[in-house]
């Protein structure tokens, strides 16, 4: 079956670094995406990894290890506005019509 | 660039009533998705369109849910009759690149 595991909650203070892990078990794998969702808001795309390694976008970085079925989102220089839910999502196929499977999300709380 | 538009934003109905949601995707995005997001969980795909054809509706409860995308642009999702467990946020998303989806603000449905 399909499963994506990520911690339910993470807490940190402003200026700190936090890592949100995601392990997956799916029938196929073509990439791992990360989305951010503020309370009451829409999910917004953060990053995508199709190959092993680290992708950096400003304060956010995402890592993938296909052999370990594992990835993580790294958030640096945390700010209060980073308090949100973070979802990892797996793409199981490489066809244009392949949907994403989302994890249950990790709630990040940043305090001052 | 205008984002994904959805209406209504909120809807309260009684069980066994019917309800419809509307979505206008980002111009030029061929793929349109409807997701159901229950509180505390990640989005769950209900149906995916490529232009005006259905690509994946395997998780759509077809006895009560229906969706259409006329002319490959706007889409409507209907529930008839609604059940208490249909209370959720219904998110519409569109994409040009399948791993990078743009979500609308969602419709929060409460079934009483």
CSV table of C-alpha atoms in Angstrom, one decimal:
chain,number,residue,atom,x,y,z
A,1,UNK,CA,0.0,0.0,0.0
A,2,UNK,CA,0.9,3.6,-0.1
A,3,UNK,CA,2.1,5.5,3.0
A,4,UNK,CA,3.9,8.7,3.8
A,5,UNK,CA,5.2,9.3,7.3
A,6,UNK,CA,6.1,12.6,8.8
A,7,UNK,CA,6.1,13.9,12.3
A,8,UNK,CA,2.8,15.5,13.4
A,9,UNK,CA,4.3,18.4,15.2
A,10,UNK,CA,7.6,20.3,15.5
A,11,UNK,CA,8.4,23.3,17.6
A,12,UNK,CA,11.3,25.7,17.3
A,13,UNK,CA,12.3,29.3,18.1
A,14,UNK,CA,12.9,32.2,15.8
A,15,UNK,CA,16.3,32.1,14.1
A,16,UNK,CA,16.7,28.4,14.6
A,17,UNK,CA,17.0,25.6,12.0
A,18,UNK,CA,14.4,22.8,11.8
A,19,UNK,CA,14.2,19.7,9.7
A,20,UNK,CA,11.0,17.9,8.8
A,21,UNK,CA,11.4,14.3,7.7
A,22,UNK,CA,9.3,12.3,5.3
A,23,UNK,CA,9.6,8.6,4.6
A,24,UNK,CA,7.4,7.0,2.0
A,25,UNK,CA,6.3,3.7,0.8
A,26,UNK,CA,4.6,3.8,-2.6
A,27,UNK,CA,4.1,1.5,-5.6
A,28,UNK,CA,6.0,3.9,-7.8
A,29,UNK,CA,8.2,6.9,-7.3
A,30,UNK,CA,9.0,9.8,-9.5
A,31,UNK,CA,9.6,12.6,-7.1
A,32,UNK,CA,8.9,14.2,-3.8
A,33,UNK,CA,7.3,17.6,-3.4
A,34,UNK,CA,6.8,19.9,-0.3
A,35,UNK,CA,3.9,22.2,0.3
A,36,UNK,CA,3.2,24.8,3.0
A,37,UNK,CA,-0.2,25.6,4.3
A,38,UNK,CA,-1.1,28.3,6.8
A,39,UNK,CA,-4.1,27.9,9.0
A,40,UNK,CA,-7.2,28.5,6.8
A,41,UNK,CA,-5.1,29.0,3.7
A,42,UNK,CA,-4.4,27.1,0.6
A,43,UNK,CA,-1.3,24.8,0.2
A,44,UNK,CA,1.5,26.5,-1.6
A,45,UNK,CA,4.3,24.8,-3.5
A,46,UNK,CA,7.8,24.9,-1.9
A,47,UNK,CA,10.1,22.5,-3.6
A,48,UNK,CA,10.4,19.3,-5.7
A,49,UNK,CA,13.1,16.6,-5.8
A,50,UNK,CA,13.2,14.0,-8.5
A,51,UNK,CA,16.8,13.0,-8.0
A,52,UNK,CA,19.0,12.3,-5.0
A,53,UNK,CA,20.5,15.4,-3.3
A,54,UNK,CA,19.8,18.8,-2.0
A,55,UNK,CA,17.7,21.5,-3.6
A,56,UNK,CA,18.1,25.0,-2.1
A,57,UNK,CA,15.6,27.8,-2.4
A,58,UNK,CA,16.4,30.7,-0.2
A,59,UNK,CA,15.9,29.8,3.5
A,60,UNK,CA,14.3,26.5,2.5
A,61,UNK,CA,16.1,23.4,1.3
A,62,UNK,CA,14.8,19.9,0.4
A,63,UNK,CA,16.7,16.6,0.3
A,64,UNK,CA,15.9,13.3,-1.2
A,65,UNK,CA,17.5,9.8,-0.9
A,66,UNK,CA,15.7,7.5,-3.3
A,67,UNK,CA,17.5,4.4,-2.0
A,68,UNK,CA,16.3,5.2,1.6
A,69,UNK,CA,12.8,6.3,0.5
A,70,UNK,CA,13.4,9.3,2.6
A,71,UNK,CA,13.4,13.1,2.2
A,72,UNK,CA,13.4,16.1,4.4
A,73,UNK,CA,12.6,19.8,4.3
A,74,UNK,CA,15.1,22.1,6.0
A,75,UNK,CA,14.0,25.5,7.2
A,76,UNK,CA,16.7,28.0,8.2
A,77,UNK,CA,16.6,31.3,10.0
A,78,UNK,CA,13.1,30.5,11.2
A,79,UNK,CA,10.6,33.4,11.3
A,80,UNK,CA,7.2,33.6,13.0
A,81,UNK,CA,5.5,33.5,9.6
A,82,UNK,CA,7.0,30.0,9.0
A,83,UNK,CA,4.4,28.7,11.6
A,84,UNK,CA,2.3,26.5,9.3
A,85,UNK,CA,1.6,22.9,8.3
A,86,UNK,CA,4.1,21.3,5.9
A,87,UNK,CA,3.2,18.4,3.7
A,88,UNK,CA,5.3,16.0,1.7
A,89,UNK,CA,3.8,14.6,-1.4
A,90,UNK,CA,4.9,11.8,-3.7
A,91,UNK,CA,4.4,11.5,-7.4
A,92,UNK,CA,4.0,7.8,-8.2
A,93,UNK,CA,4.2,8.0,-12.0
A,94,UNK,CA,5.8,10.0,-14.8
A,95,UNK,CA,2.8,10.5,-16.9
A,96,UNK,CA,1.3,14.0,-17.2
A,97,UNK,CA,-1.9,12.8,-15.5
A,98,UNK,CA,-0.2,11.3,-12.4
A,99,UNK,CA,-1.6,12.8,-9.2
A,100,UNK,CA,0.3,13.5,-6.0
A,101,UNK,CA,-0.2,11.6,-2.8
A,102,UNK,CA,0.0,13.8,0.3
A,103,UNK,CA,1.2,13.0,3.8
A,104,UNK,CA,-0.8,14.0,6.8
A,105,UNK,CA,1.3,17.0,7.4
A,106,UNK,CA,3.7,18.4,10.1
A,107,UNK,CA,2.5,21.4,12.1
A,108,UNK,CA,5.5,23.7,12.8
A,109,UNK,CA,5.2,26.2,15.6
A,110,UNK,CA,7.8,29.0,15.8
A,111,UNK,CA,8.0,31.0,19.0
A,112,UNK,CA,9.9,34.1,19.9
B,1,UNK,CA,-1.2,36.3,-13.0
B,2,UNK,CA,-4.6,35.5,-11.4
B,3,UNK,CA,-4.7,32.5,-9.1
B,4,UNK,CA,-7.1,29.6,-8.9
B,5,UNK,CA,-10.6,30.9,-8.0
B,6,UNK,CA,-13.2,29.0,-6.1
B,7,UNK,CA,-16.6,29.7,-4.8
B,8,UNK,CA,-18.3,29.7,-2.5
B,9,UNK,CA,-15.8,30.0,0.3
B,10,UNK,CA,-18.1,28.6,3.0
B,11,UNK,CA,-21.2,26.5,2.8
B,12,UNK,CA,-23.4,25.0,5.5
B,13,UNK,CA,-26.0,22.5,4.5
B,14,UNK,CA,-28.1,19.8,6.1
B,15,UNK,CA,-27.4,16.1,5.5
B,16,UNK,CA,-29.2,14.7,2.4
B,17,UNK,CA,-29.1,18.2,0.7
B,18,UNK,CA,-27.1,18.8,-2.4
B,19,UNK,CA,-24.2,21.3,-2.9
B,20,UNK,CA,-22.0,22.5,-5.8
B,21,UNK,CA,-18.6,24.0,-5.9
B,22,UNK,CA,-17.1,26.0,-8.7
B,23,UNK,CA,-13.5,26.3,-9.7
B,24,UNK,CA,-11.7,28.5,-12.3
B,25,UNK,CA,-8.1,27.4,-12.8
B,26,UNK,CA,-5.1,29.5,-13.8
B,27,UNK,CA,-5.3,30.3,-17.5
B,28,UNK,CA,-3.3,27.9,-19.6
B,29,UNK,CA,-3.2,25.1,-17.0
B,30,UNK,CA,-4.4,21.9,-18.7
B,31,UNK,CA,-4.6,19.8,-15.5
B,32,UNK,CA,-7.3,20.5,-12.9
B,33,UNK,CA,-7.6,18.6,-9.6
B,34,UNK,CA,-10.3,18.4,-6.9
B,35,UNK,CA,-9.1,17.5,-3.4
B,36,UNK,CA,-10.9,16.9,-0.1
B,37,UNK,CA,-9.0,17.9,3.0
B,38,UNK,CA,-10.4,16.8,6.3
B,39,UNK,CA,-9.2,18.7,9.4
B,40,UNK,CA,-5.7,17.5,10.5
B,41,UNK,CA,-5.0,15.6,7.3
B,42,UNK,CA,-3.4,16.1,3.9
B,43,UNK,CA,-5.4,16.8,0.8
B,44,UNK,CA,-6.9,13.7,-0.7
B,45,UNK,CA,-7.4,13.6,-4.5
B,46,UNK,CA,-11.0,13.1,-5.6
B,47,UNK,CA,-10.7,13.7,-9.3
B,48,UNK,CA,-8.2,14.9,-11.9
B,49,UNK,CA,-8.9,16.3,-15.3
B,50,UNK,CA,-6.6,16.7,-18.2
B,51,UNK,CA,-8.2,19.4,-20.4
B,52,UNK,CA,-11.9,18.2,-20.2
B,53,UNK,CA,-11.2,14.5,-19.9
B,54,UNK,CA,-11.1,12.6,-16.6
B,55,UNK,CA,-7.6,11.1,-15.9
B,56,UNK,CA,-8.2,9.7,-12.4
B,57,UNK,CA,-11.4,9.5,-10.4
B,58,UNK,CA,-10.6,6.3,-8.5
B,59,UNK,CA,-11.2,7.9,-5.1
B,60,UNK,CA,-14.4,9.8,-6.0
B,61,UNK,CA,-17.5,8.4,-4.2
B,62,UNK,CA,-19.4,8.2,-7.5
B,63,UNK,CA,-22.7,7.3,-5.8
B,64,UNK,CA,-22.9,10.8,-4.4
B,65,UNK,CA,-20.1,12.9,-6.0
B,66,UNK,CA,-19.9,14.1,-9.5
B,67,UNK,CA,-17.6,16.5,-11.3
B,68,UNK,CA,-17.3,18.0,-14.8
B,69,UNK,CA,-15.0,20.3,-16.6
B,70,UNK,CA,-16.7,21.8,-19.6
B,71,UNK,CA,-14.6,23.2,-22.4
B,72,UNK,CA,-11.4,22.3,-20.5
B,73,UNK,CA,-11.6,25.4,-18.3
B,74,UNK,CA,-14.0,25.9,-15.4
B,75,UNK,CA,-15.1,22.9,-13.3
B,76,UNK,CA,-17.8,22.1,-10.9
B,77,UNK,CA,-17.9,19.5,-8.1
B,78,UNK,CA,-21.3,18.3,-6.8
B,79,UNK,CA,-22.4,16.3,-3.8
B,80,UNK,CA,-25.8,14.8,-3.8
B,81,UNK,CA,-26.9,13.8,-1.2
B,82,UNK,CA,-24.4,15.1,1.4
B,83,UNK,CA,-23.5,13.1,4.5
B,84,UNK,CA,-22.0,14.3,7.8
B,85,UNK,CA,-18.6,12.8,6.9
B,86,UNK,CA,-18.5,15.1,3.8
B,87,UNK,CA,-17.7,18.0,6.1
B,88,UNK,CA,-14.3,19.1,4.9
B,89,UNK,CA,-12.4,21.7,2.8
B,90,UNK,CA,-12.7,21.1,-0.9
B,91,UNK,CA,-9.7,22.4,-2.7
B,92,UNK,CA,-9.3,23.0,-6.4
B,93,UNK,CA,-5.8,23.0,-7.9
B,94,UNK,CA,-4.4,23.4,-11.4
B,95,UNK,CA,-1.0,22.8,-12.8
B,96,UNK,CA,1.2,23.1,-15.9
B,97,UNK,CA,4.0,21.0,-14.3
B,98,UNK,CA,2.3,18.1,-12.5
B,99,UNK,CA,4.5,18.3,-9.4
B,100,UNK,CA,3.9,22.0,-8.9
B,101,UNK,CA,0.2,22.5,-8.3
B,102,UNK,CA,-1.5,25.8,-7.6
B,103,UNK,CA,-4.3,25.6,-5.1
B,104,UNK,CA,-7.4,27.8,-4.7
B,105,UNK,CA,-8.6,29.1,-1.3
B,106,UNK,CA,-11.0,26.2,-0.9
B,107,UNK,CA,-14.6,25.8,0.1
B,108,UNK,CA,-15.2,24.9,3.7
B,109,UNK,CA,-18.3,22.7,3.8
B,110,UNK,CA,-20.1,21.9,7.0
B,111,UNK,CA,-22.9,19.3,6.9
B,112,UNK,CA,-25.2,19.3,9.8
